[in-house]
Amino acid sequence: MVTSSPWWGQSVIYQVYLRSFADGDGDGVGDLAGLRRRLHHLVDLGVDGLWLNPCYPSPQADHGYDIADYRDIDPAYGTLAEFDELLAEVHRHGLKLLLDIVPNHCSVEHAWFRAALRAGPGSRERGRFVFRPGRGPDASLPPNNWQSVFGGPAWTQVADGEWYLHLFSPEQPDFNWDDPEVLAEFDDVLRFWLNRGVDGFRVDVAHGLIKATGLPDWTGSHSYNPHMWNQAGVNAIHQRWRRVLAEYDRDLALVGEVWPPSSSELTRYAGPDRLGQVFYFDLLAQPWSAAAFRAAIERGLRAGGVAHRIAWTLGNHDVHRQVTRLGQPRSPEPVPTPDITLARLGLTPDVGLGQLRARAALLLLLSLPGAVYLYQGEELGLPEVLDLPDEHRQDPIWFRTGGAEKGRDGCRVPLPWTGDGPGLGFTDGGRPWLPQPAWFARYAVSRQREDPASTLSLYRTALPLRAKLFANTALRWGRADRGDVLAVVRDNGVTCMVNFGDDPYPIPAELGEIVLASHSDGPTERDRRLPGNAAAWLRTDSLQSVDMPSTLS
Ligand code: BGC
């Protein structure tokens, strides 16, 4: 049953990239046992729940986004029984757990795909995927000119000459969502996990399931191929899932990973009878500028319509970490489009500056109405590992582009829990599956826990405060007399002020007391100047004296 203010509407959800979170069995790969042992980290942070990246059986061609069996746990991560125990413990702590469901494609090791290879052209088994004859006199050319997201053609030829479609790597064949068996199968997969008690799903590539009729060539000049994404038919599939969720007498979340060509199109994904909530990725691509952030936030609020339809985020396992992105020298140039290619930027960041800005951006994000998704390690202020030795890289983007693009491994390096010891506390002896650079030790949880000025301490203070200060009230922009200062004002008298500039900004007395500052240098009540690249939360009982020209929602 979905209520008017669902639990997921204002939640802070922590993304657990399982293989890099904590290793419980000493093989160098994170797993459910490790997560369970370190679950108190999430409890201490004050998040409302976690989103678990795919942990189903998988040959790991794309680290779990190539699923061989949707109804089990990969032995490298644990067992179904361990999953059930973890879920029970998560619930005992009052947290929610979202699984990652990957409906666009499976793995070449999935029983259906193996059967399709065996059964041959024209078979019912092939009908569950997108098989086509090739082009050219001997059918040796792909059926169309589509390029895969990870590089190279989106088609691979099999032994009998047919080709199959894969929007991502060849190890990830796309399902044919016009096939009733595929529809029924996913209803059942959702029920399988809902019956175990999960609280919802993050839906991978939710805008990709249906392809343009006839699979026409893409003759346009830009890299976003509209025939592969955002087709009208996808919404009906989400509506069908919503009906499956409605069979359960509890409030369940579906949050979609959707990359439409324009954020205004998010609206048609986010309605209450469909996904209900979508990620808003525009903030990932903004340069550090008050005007750019304000415009992006306004677009997000408009796209969501109702605030709880939007899930704000500054990072995930597909993009460079925000400390590194925001540490770029100030530049009027816009950052390239926020698609998966964001992971391909070559940057020369100022890490210290990036950290200050990322802390300020966190306070801004938390002050917005809607859900907030955090990616593991951001609470430690971890920068991207840009100098990962090439021989350790594992991302299919790295392989598919012949090394031309580094890929996403740099944001997936296992977390540092302690300042020393094997794998910095990540593992009990094994070699972490991606090597941690020596400088990771500085960011260890154990070190930051004791330091009130650390990024971890800021997160641990801000999260519980957010729940108290920013509960469901309308948002307006306060007027600042400097263009590089932004003020989000909520109707209950709470303000988040962000200084995107470098010079201190005096906080007006009318905004009231300082509740929290992103910068350890202040402001303080004695010196109410907000430093550059910093944010503060303020609270007053007499909001009417504050000049607030525009109302947003
Ligand atoms: C996931 C990626 C994954 C891709 C293919 C994305 O949107 O977040 O990590 O590689 O889908 O499943």
PDB file of N, CA, C and O and ligand atoms in Angstrom, residues 15 17 51 53-54 62-66 100-105 149-150 167-169 172 202-207 229 257-259 281 316-318 340 395-397 408 412, ligand 1:
ATOM      1  N   GLN A  15      24.356   3.624  -0.702  1.00  0.00           N
ATOM      2  CA  GLN A  15      24.620   2.611  -1.720  1.00  0.00           C
ATOM      3  C   GLN A  15      25.799   1.744  -1.320  1.00  0.00           C
ATOM      4  O   GLN A  15      26.918   2.236  -1.156  1.00  0.00           O
ATOM      5  N   TYR A  17      28.264  -0.901  -2.569  1.00  0.00           N
ATOM      6  CA  TYR A  17      28.879  -1.631  -3.675  1.00  0.00           C
ATOM      7  C   TYR A  17      29.595  -2.805  -3.030  1.00  0.00           C
ATOM      8  O   TYR A  17      30.732  -2.691  -2.552  1.00  0.00           O
ATOM      9  N   TRP A  51      20.926   0.528  -0.478  1.00  0.00           N
ATOM     10  CA  TRP A  51      20.724  -0.079  -1.797  1.00  0.00           C
ATOM     11  C   TRP A  51      21.937  -0.939  -2.050  1.00  0.00           C
ATOM     12  O   TRP A  51      23.062  -0.467  -2.015  1.00  0.00           O
ATOM     13  N   ASN A  53      24.086  -3.139  -4.519  1.00  0.00           N
ATOM     14  CA  ASN A  53      24.349  -3.429  -5.933  1.00  0.00           C
ATOM     15  C   ASN A  53      24.163  -4.927  -6.177  1.00  0.00           C
ATOM     16  O   ASN A  53      24.191  -5.711  -5.235  1.00  0.00           O
ATOM     17  N   PRO A  54      23.997  -5.350  -7.446  1.00  0.00           N
ATOM     18  CA  PRO A  54      23.633  -6.746  -7.720  1.00  0.00           C
ATOM     19  C   PRO A  54      24.588  -7.740  -7.065  1.00  0.00           C
ATOM     20  O   PRO A  54      25.812  -7.622  -7.198  1.00  0.00           O
ATOM     21  N   ASP A  62      30.549  -7.623 -15.769  1.00  0.00           N
ATOM     22  CA  ASP A  62      30.300  -6.215 -15.425  1.00  0.00           C
ATOM     23  C   ASP A  62      29.951  -6.141 -13.938  1.00  0.00           C
ATOM     24  O   ASP A  62      29.009  -5.486 -13.526  1.00  0.00           O
ATOM     25  N   HIS A  63      30.741  -6.871 -13.149  1.00  0.00           N
ATOM     26  CA  HIS A  63      30.585  -6.900 -11.696  1.00  0.00           C
ATOM     27  C   HIS A  63      29.144  -6.995 -11.229  1.00  0.00           C
ATOM     28  O   HIS A  63      28.648  -6.155 -10.477  1.00  0.00           O
ATOM     29  N   GLY A  64      28.483  -8.034 -11.702  1.00  0.00           N
ATOM     30  CA  GLY A  64      27.156  -8.356 -11.191  1.00  0.00           C
ATOM     31  C   GLY A  64      26.018  -7.809 -12.018  1.00  0.00           C
ATOM     32  O   GLY A  64      24.872  -8.226 -11.828  1.00  0.00           O
ATOM     33  N   TYR A  65      26.301  -6.881 -12.924  1.00  0.00           N
ATOM     34  CA  TYR A  65      25.235  -6.390 -13.817  1.00  0.00           C
ATOM     35  C   TYR A  65      25.052  -7.332 -15.013  1.00  0.00           C
ATOM     36  O   TYR A  65      24.336  -7.019 -15.955  1.00  0.00           O
ATOM     37  N   ASP A  66      25.695  -8.474 -14.949  1.00  0.00           N
ATOM     38  CA  ASP A  66      25.479  -9.562 -15.903  1.00  0.00           C
ATOM     39  C   ASP A  66      25.021 -10.753 -15.059  1.00  0.00           C
ATOM     40  O   ASP A  66      25.821 -11.453 -14.462  1.00  0.00           O
ATOM     41  N   ASP A 100      19.044  -4.309  -6.302  1.00  0.00           N
ATOM     42  CA  ASP A 100      19.251  -3.745  -7.631  1.00  0.00           C
ATOM     43  C   ASP A 100      18.688  -4.762  -8.610  1.00  0.00           C
ATOM     44  O   ASP A 100      19.138  -5.908  -8.641  1.00  0.00           O
ATOM     45  N   ILE A 101      17.701  -4.376  -9.402  1.00  0.00           N
ATOM     46  CA  ILE A 101      17.145  -5.327 -10.364  1.00  0.00           C
ATOM     47  C   ILE A 101      17.598  -4.896 -11.762  1.00  0.00           C
ATOM     48  O   ILE A 101      17.602  -3.714 -12.076  1.00  0.00           O
ATOM     49  N   VAL A 102      18.037  -5.858 -12.545  1.00  0.00           N
ATOM     50  CA  VAL A 102      18.654  -5.551 -13.847  1.00  0.00           C
ATOM     51  C   VAL A 102      17.807  -6.199 -14.943  1.00  0.00           C
ATOM     52  O   VAL A 102      18.038  -7.344 -15.325  1.00  0.00           O
ATOM     53  N   PRO A 103      16.816  -5.477 -15.450  1.00  0.00           N
ATOM     54  CA  PRO A 103      15.870  -6.102 -16.376  1.00  0.00           C
ATOM     55  C   PRO A 103      16.212  -5.935 -17.858  1.00  0.00           C
ATOM     56  O   PRO A 103      15.603  -6.581 -18.702  1.00  0.00           O
ATOM     57  N   ASN A 104      17.151  -5.087 -18.190  1.00  0.00           N
ATOM     58  CA  ASN A 104      17.422  -4.844 -19.608  1.00  0.00           C
ATOM     59  C   ASN A 104      18.178  -6.015 -20.248  1.00  0.00           C
ATOM     60  O   ASN A 104      17.976  -6.329 -21.403  1.00  0.00           O
ATOM     61  N   HIS A 105      19.033  -6.640 -19.436  1.00  0.00           N
ATOM     62  CA  HIS A 105      19.887  -7.694 -19.991  1.00  0.00           C
ATOM     63  C   HIS A 105      20.235  -8.673 -18.886  1.00  0.00           C
ATOM     64  O   HIS A 105      20.101  -8.357 -17.700  1.00  0.00           O
ATOM     65  N   VAL A 149      27.115   0.931 -25.182  1.00  0.00           N
ATOM     66  CA  VAL A 149      27.517   1.961 -24.211  1.00  0.00           C
ATOM     67  C   VAL A 149      28.984   1.799 -23.812  1.00  0.00           C
ATOM     68  O   VAL A 149      29.677   2.774 -23.555  1.00  0.00           O
ATOM     69  N   PHE A 150      29.431   0.566 -23.774  1.00  0.00           N
ATOM     70  CA  PHE A 150      30.807   0.320 -23.326  1.00  0.00           C
ATOM     71  C   PHE A 150      31.824   0.366 -24.466  1.00  0.00           C
ATOM     72  O   PHE A 150      32.994   0.054 -24.275  1.00  0.00           O
ATOM     73  N   LEU A 167      23.115  -3.751 -25.434  1.00  0.00           N
ATOM     74  CA  LEU A 167      23.408  -2.317 -25.311  1.00  0.00           C
ATOM     75  C   LEU A 167      24.704  -2.093 -24.528  1.00  0.00           C
ATOM     76  O   LEU A 167      25.324  -1.044 -24.643  1.00  0.00           O
ATOM     77  N   PHE A 168      25.081  -3.097 -23.741  1.00  0.00           N
ATOM     78  CA  PHE A 168      26.316  -2.958 -22.946  1.00  0.00           C
ATOM     79  C   PHE A 168      27.355  -3.950 -23.503  1.00  0.00           C
ATOM     80  O   PHE A 168      27.571  -3.955 -24.704  1.00  0.00           O
ATOM     81  N   SER A 169      27.936  -4.817 -22.670  1.00  0.00           N
ATOM     82  CA  SER A 169      29.014  -5.670 -23.206  1.00  0.00           C
ATOM     83  C   SER A 169      28.416  -6.904 -23.890  1.00  0.00           C
ATOM     84  O   SER A 169      27.245  -7.251 -23.656  1.00  0.00           O
ATOM     85  N   GLN A 172      26.381  -9.354 -21.969  1.00  0.00           N
ATOM     86  CA  GLN A 172      25.113  -8.896 -21.392  1.00  0.00           C
ATOM     87  C   GLN A 172      24.018  -8.810 -22.474  1.00  0.00           C
ATOM     88  O   GLN A 172      23.651  -7.724 -22.910  1.00  0.00           O
ATOM     89  N   ARG A 202      16.061  -0.784  -6.827  1.00  0.00           N
ATOM     90  CA  ARG A 202      16.618   0.209  -7.737  1.00  0.00           C
ATOM     91  C   ARG A 202      16.594  -0.476  -9.104  1.00  0.00           C
ATOM     92  O   ARG A 202      17.037  -1.615  -9.243  1.00  0.00           O
ATOM     93  N   VAL A 203      16.022   0.205 -10.092  1.00  0.00           N
ATOM     94  CA  VAL A 203      15.836  -0.433 -11.398  1.00  0.00           C
ATOM     95  C   VAL A 203      16.930   0.041 -12.353  1.00  0.00           C
ATOM     96  O   VAL A 203      16.995   1.221 -12.709  1.00  0.00           O
ATOM     97  N   ASP A 204      17.760  -0.894 -12.760  1.00  0.00           N
ATOM     98  CA  ASP A 204      18.897  -0.577 -13.627  1.00  0.00           C
ATOM     99  C   ASP A 204      18.403  -0.253 -15.044  1.00  0.00           C
ATOM    100  O   ASP A 204      17.546  -0.953 -15.593  1.00  0.00           O
ATOM    101  N   VAL A 205      18.964   0.792 -15.646  1.00  0.00           N
ATOM    102  CA  VAL A 205      18.678   1.156 -17.042  1.00  0.00           C
ATOM    103  C   VAL A 205      17.182   1.042 -17.357  1.00  0.00           C
ATOM    104  O   VAL A 205      16.780   0.442 -18.357  1.00  0.00           O
ATOM    105  N   ALA A 206      16.370   1.659 -16.506  1.00  0.00           N
ATOM    106  CA  ALA A 206      14.915   1.492 -16.611  1.00  0.00           C
ATOM    107  C   ALA A 206      14.356   2.075 -17.909  1.00  0.00           C
ATOM    108  O   ALA A 206      13.239   1.749 -18.302  1.00  0.00           O
ATOM    109  N   HIS A 207      15.119   2.931 -18.572  1.00  0.00           N
ATOM    110  CA  HIS A 207      14.625   3.571 -19.798  1.00  0.00           C
ATOM    111  C   HIS A 207      15.059   2.834 -21.058  1.00  0.00           C
ATOM    112  O   HIS A 207      14.854   3.313 -22.167  1.00  0.00           O
ATOM    113  N   TRP A 229      16.867   4.083 -26.400  1.00  0.00           N
ATOM    114  CA  TRP A 229      16.432   4.514 -25.059  1.00  0.00           C
ATOM    115  C   TRP A 229      15.095   5.226 -25.094  1.00  0.00           C
ATOM    116  O   TRP A 229      14.699   5.778 -26.109  1.00  0.00           O
ATOM    117  N   GLU A 257      16.837   4.095 -12.429  1.00  0.00           N
ATOM    118  CA  GLU A 257      17.997   4.714 -13.075  1.00  0.00           C
ATOM    119  C   GLU A 257      17.560   5.032 -14.492  1.00  0.00           C
ATOM    120  O   GLU A 257      17.394   4.137 -15.324  1.00  0.00           O
ATOM    121  N   VAL A 258      17.331   6.292 -14.764  1.00  0.00           N
ATOM    122  CA  VAL A 258      16.761   6.724 -16.038  1.00  0.00           C
ATOM    123  C   VAL A 258      17.599   7.886 -16.553  1.00  0.00           C
ATOM    124  O   VAL A 258      17.829   8.849 -15.827  1.00  0.00           O
ATOM    125  N   TRP A 259      18.051   7.783 -17.769  1.00  0.00           N
ATOM    126  CA  TRP A 259      18.837   8.873 -18.376  1.00  0.00           C
ATOM    127  C   TRP A 259      18.107   9.350 -19.629  1.00  0.00           C
ATOM    128  O   TRP A 259      18.486   8.974 -20.743  1.00  0.00           O
ATOM    129  N   PHE A 281      20.218  13.021 -12.088  1.00  0.00           N
ATOM    130  CA  PHE A 281      21.678  12.983 -12.262  1.00  0.00           C
ATOM    131  C   PHE A 281      22.279  14.323 -12.692  1.00  0.00           C
ATOM    132  O   PHE A 281      23.500  14.420 -12.803  1.00  0.00           O
ATOM    133  N   ASN A 316      27.943   7.819  -7.609  1.00  0.00           N
ATOM    134  CA  ASN A 316      27.596   6.400  -7.567  1.00  0.00           C
ATOM    135  C   ASN A 316      28.769   5.603  -8.140  1.00  0.00           C
ATOM    136  O   ASN A 316      29.839   6.169  -8.391  1.00  0.00           O
ATOM    137  N   HIS A 317      28.547   4.327  -8.369  1.00  0.00           N
ATOM    138  CA  HIS A 317      29.637   3.437  -8.797  1.00  0.00           C
ATOM    139  C   HIS A 317      29.979   3.580 -10.282  1.00  0.00           C
ATOM    140  O   HIS A 317      30.813   2.826 -10.769  1.00  0.00           O
ATOM    141  N   ASP A 318      29.327   4.487 -10.978  1.00  0.00           N
ATOM    142  CA  ASP A 318      29.572   4.655 -12.419  1.00  0.00           C
ATOM    143  C   ASP A 318      30.301   5.941 -12.761  1.00  0.00           C
ATOM    144  O   ASP A 318      30.615   6.162 -13.936  1.00  0.00           O
ATOM    145  N   ILE A 340      26.971   7.916 -18.728  1.00  0.00           N
ATOM    146  CA  ILE A 340      27.981   7.042 -18.165  1.00  0.00           C
ATOM    147  C   ILE A 340      29.388   7.507 -18.564  1.00  0.00           C
ATOM    148  O   ILE A 340      30.376   7.196 -17.918  1.00  0.00           O
ATOM    149  N   ASP A 395      37.135  -2.933 -15.372  1.00  0.00           N
ATOM    150  CA  ASP A 395      35.892  -2.441 -15.967  1.00  0.00           C
ATOM    151  C   ASP A 395      35.812  -2.807 -17.448  1.00  0.00           C
ATOM    152  O   ASP A 395      36.778  -2.576 -18.191  1.00  0.00           O
ATOM    153  N   PRO A 396      34.645  -3.339 -17.907  1.00  0.00           N
ATOM    154  CA  PRO A 396      34.523  -3.641 -19.341  1.00  0.00           C
ATOM    155  C   PRO A 396      34.753  -2.420 -20.227  1.00  0.00           C
ATOM    156  O   PRO A 396      35.171  -2.576 -21.383  1.00  0.00           O
ATOM    157  N   ILE A 397      34.536  -1.220 -19.702  1.00  0.00           N
ATOM    158  CA  ILE A 397      34.782  -0.026 -20.526  1.00  0.00           C
ATOM    159  C   ILE A 397      36.269   0.032 -20.910  1.00  0.00           C
ATOM    160  O   ILE A 397      36.631   0.347 -22.037  1.00  0.00           O
ATOM    161  N   ARG A 408      35.545   2.761 -14.759  1.00  0.00           N
ATOM    162  CA  ARG A 408      34.960   3.153 -13.481  1.00  0.00           C
ATOM    163  C   ARG A 408      35.625   2.509 -12.261  1.00  0.00           C
ATOM    164  O   ARG A 408      35.129   2.642 -11.145  1.00  0.00           O
ATOM    165  N   ARG A 412      35.653   2.447  -7.328  1.00  0.00           N
ATOM    166  CA  ARG A 412      35.206   1.168  -6.758  1.00  0.00           C
ATOM    167  C   ARG A 412      36.274   0.502  -5.890  1.00  0.00           C
ATOM    168  O   ARG A 412      36.132  -0.661  -5.512  1.00  0.00           O
TER     169      ARG A 412
HETATM  170  C1  BGC B   1      24.835   0.402 -13.954  1.00  0.00           C
HETATM  171  C2  BGC B   1      26.217   0.111 -14.423  1.00  0.00           C
HETATM  172  C3  BGC B   1      26.137  -1.069 -15.367  1.00  0.00           C
HETATM  173  C4  BGC B   1      25.117  -0.815 -16.484  1.00  0.00           C
HETATM  174  C5  BGC B   1      24.754  -2.076 -17.191  1.00  0.00           C
HETATM  175  C6  BGC B   1      24.266   0.891 -15.267  1.00  0.00           C
HETATM  176  O1  BGC B   1      23.433   1.807 -15.303  1.00  0.00           O
HETATM  177  O2  BGC B   1      24.746   1.357 -12.940  1.00  0.00           O
HETATM  178  O3  BGC B   1      27.099  -0.143 -13.380  1.00  0.00           O
HETATM  179  O4  BGC B   1      27.375  -1.276 -15.936  1.00  0.00           O
HETATM  180  O5  BGC B   1      23.948  -0.286 -15.975  1.00  0.00           O
HETATM  181  O6  BGC B   1      23.964  -2.888 -16.374  1.00  0.00           O
END
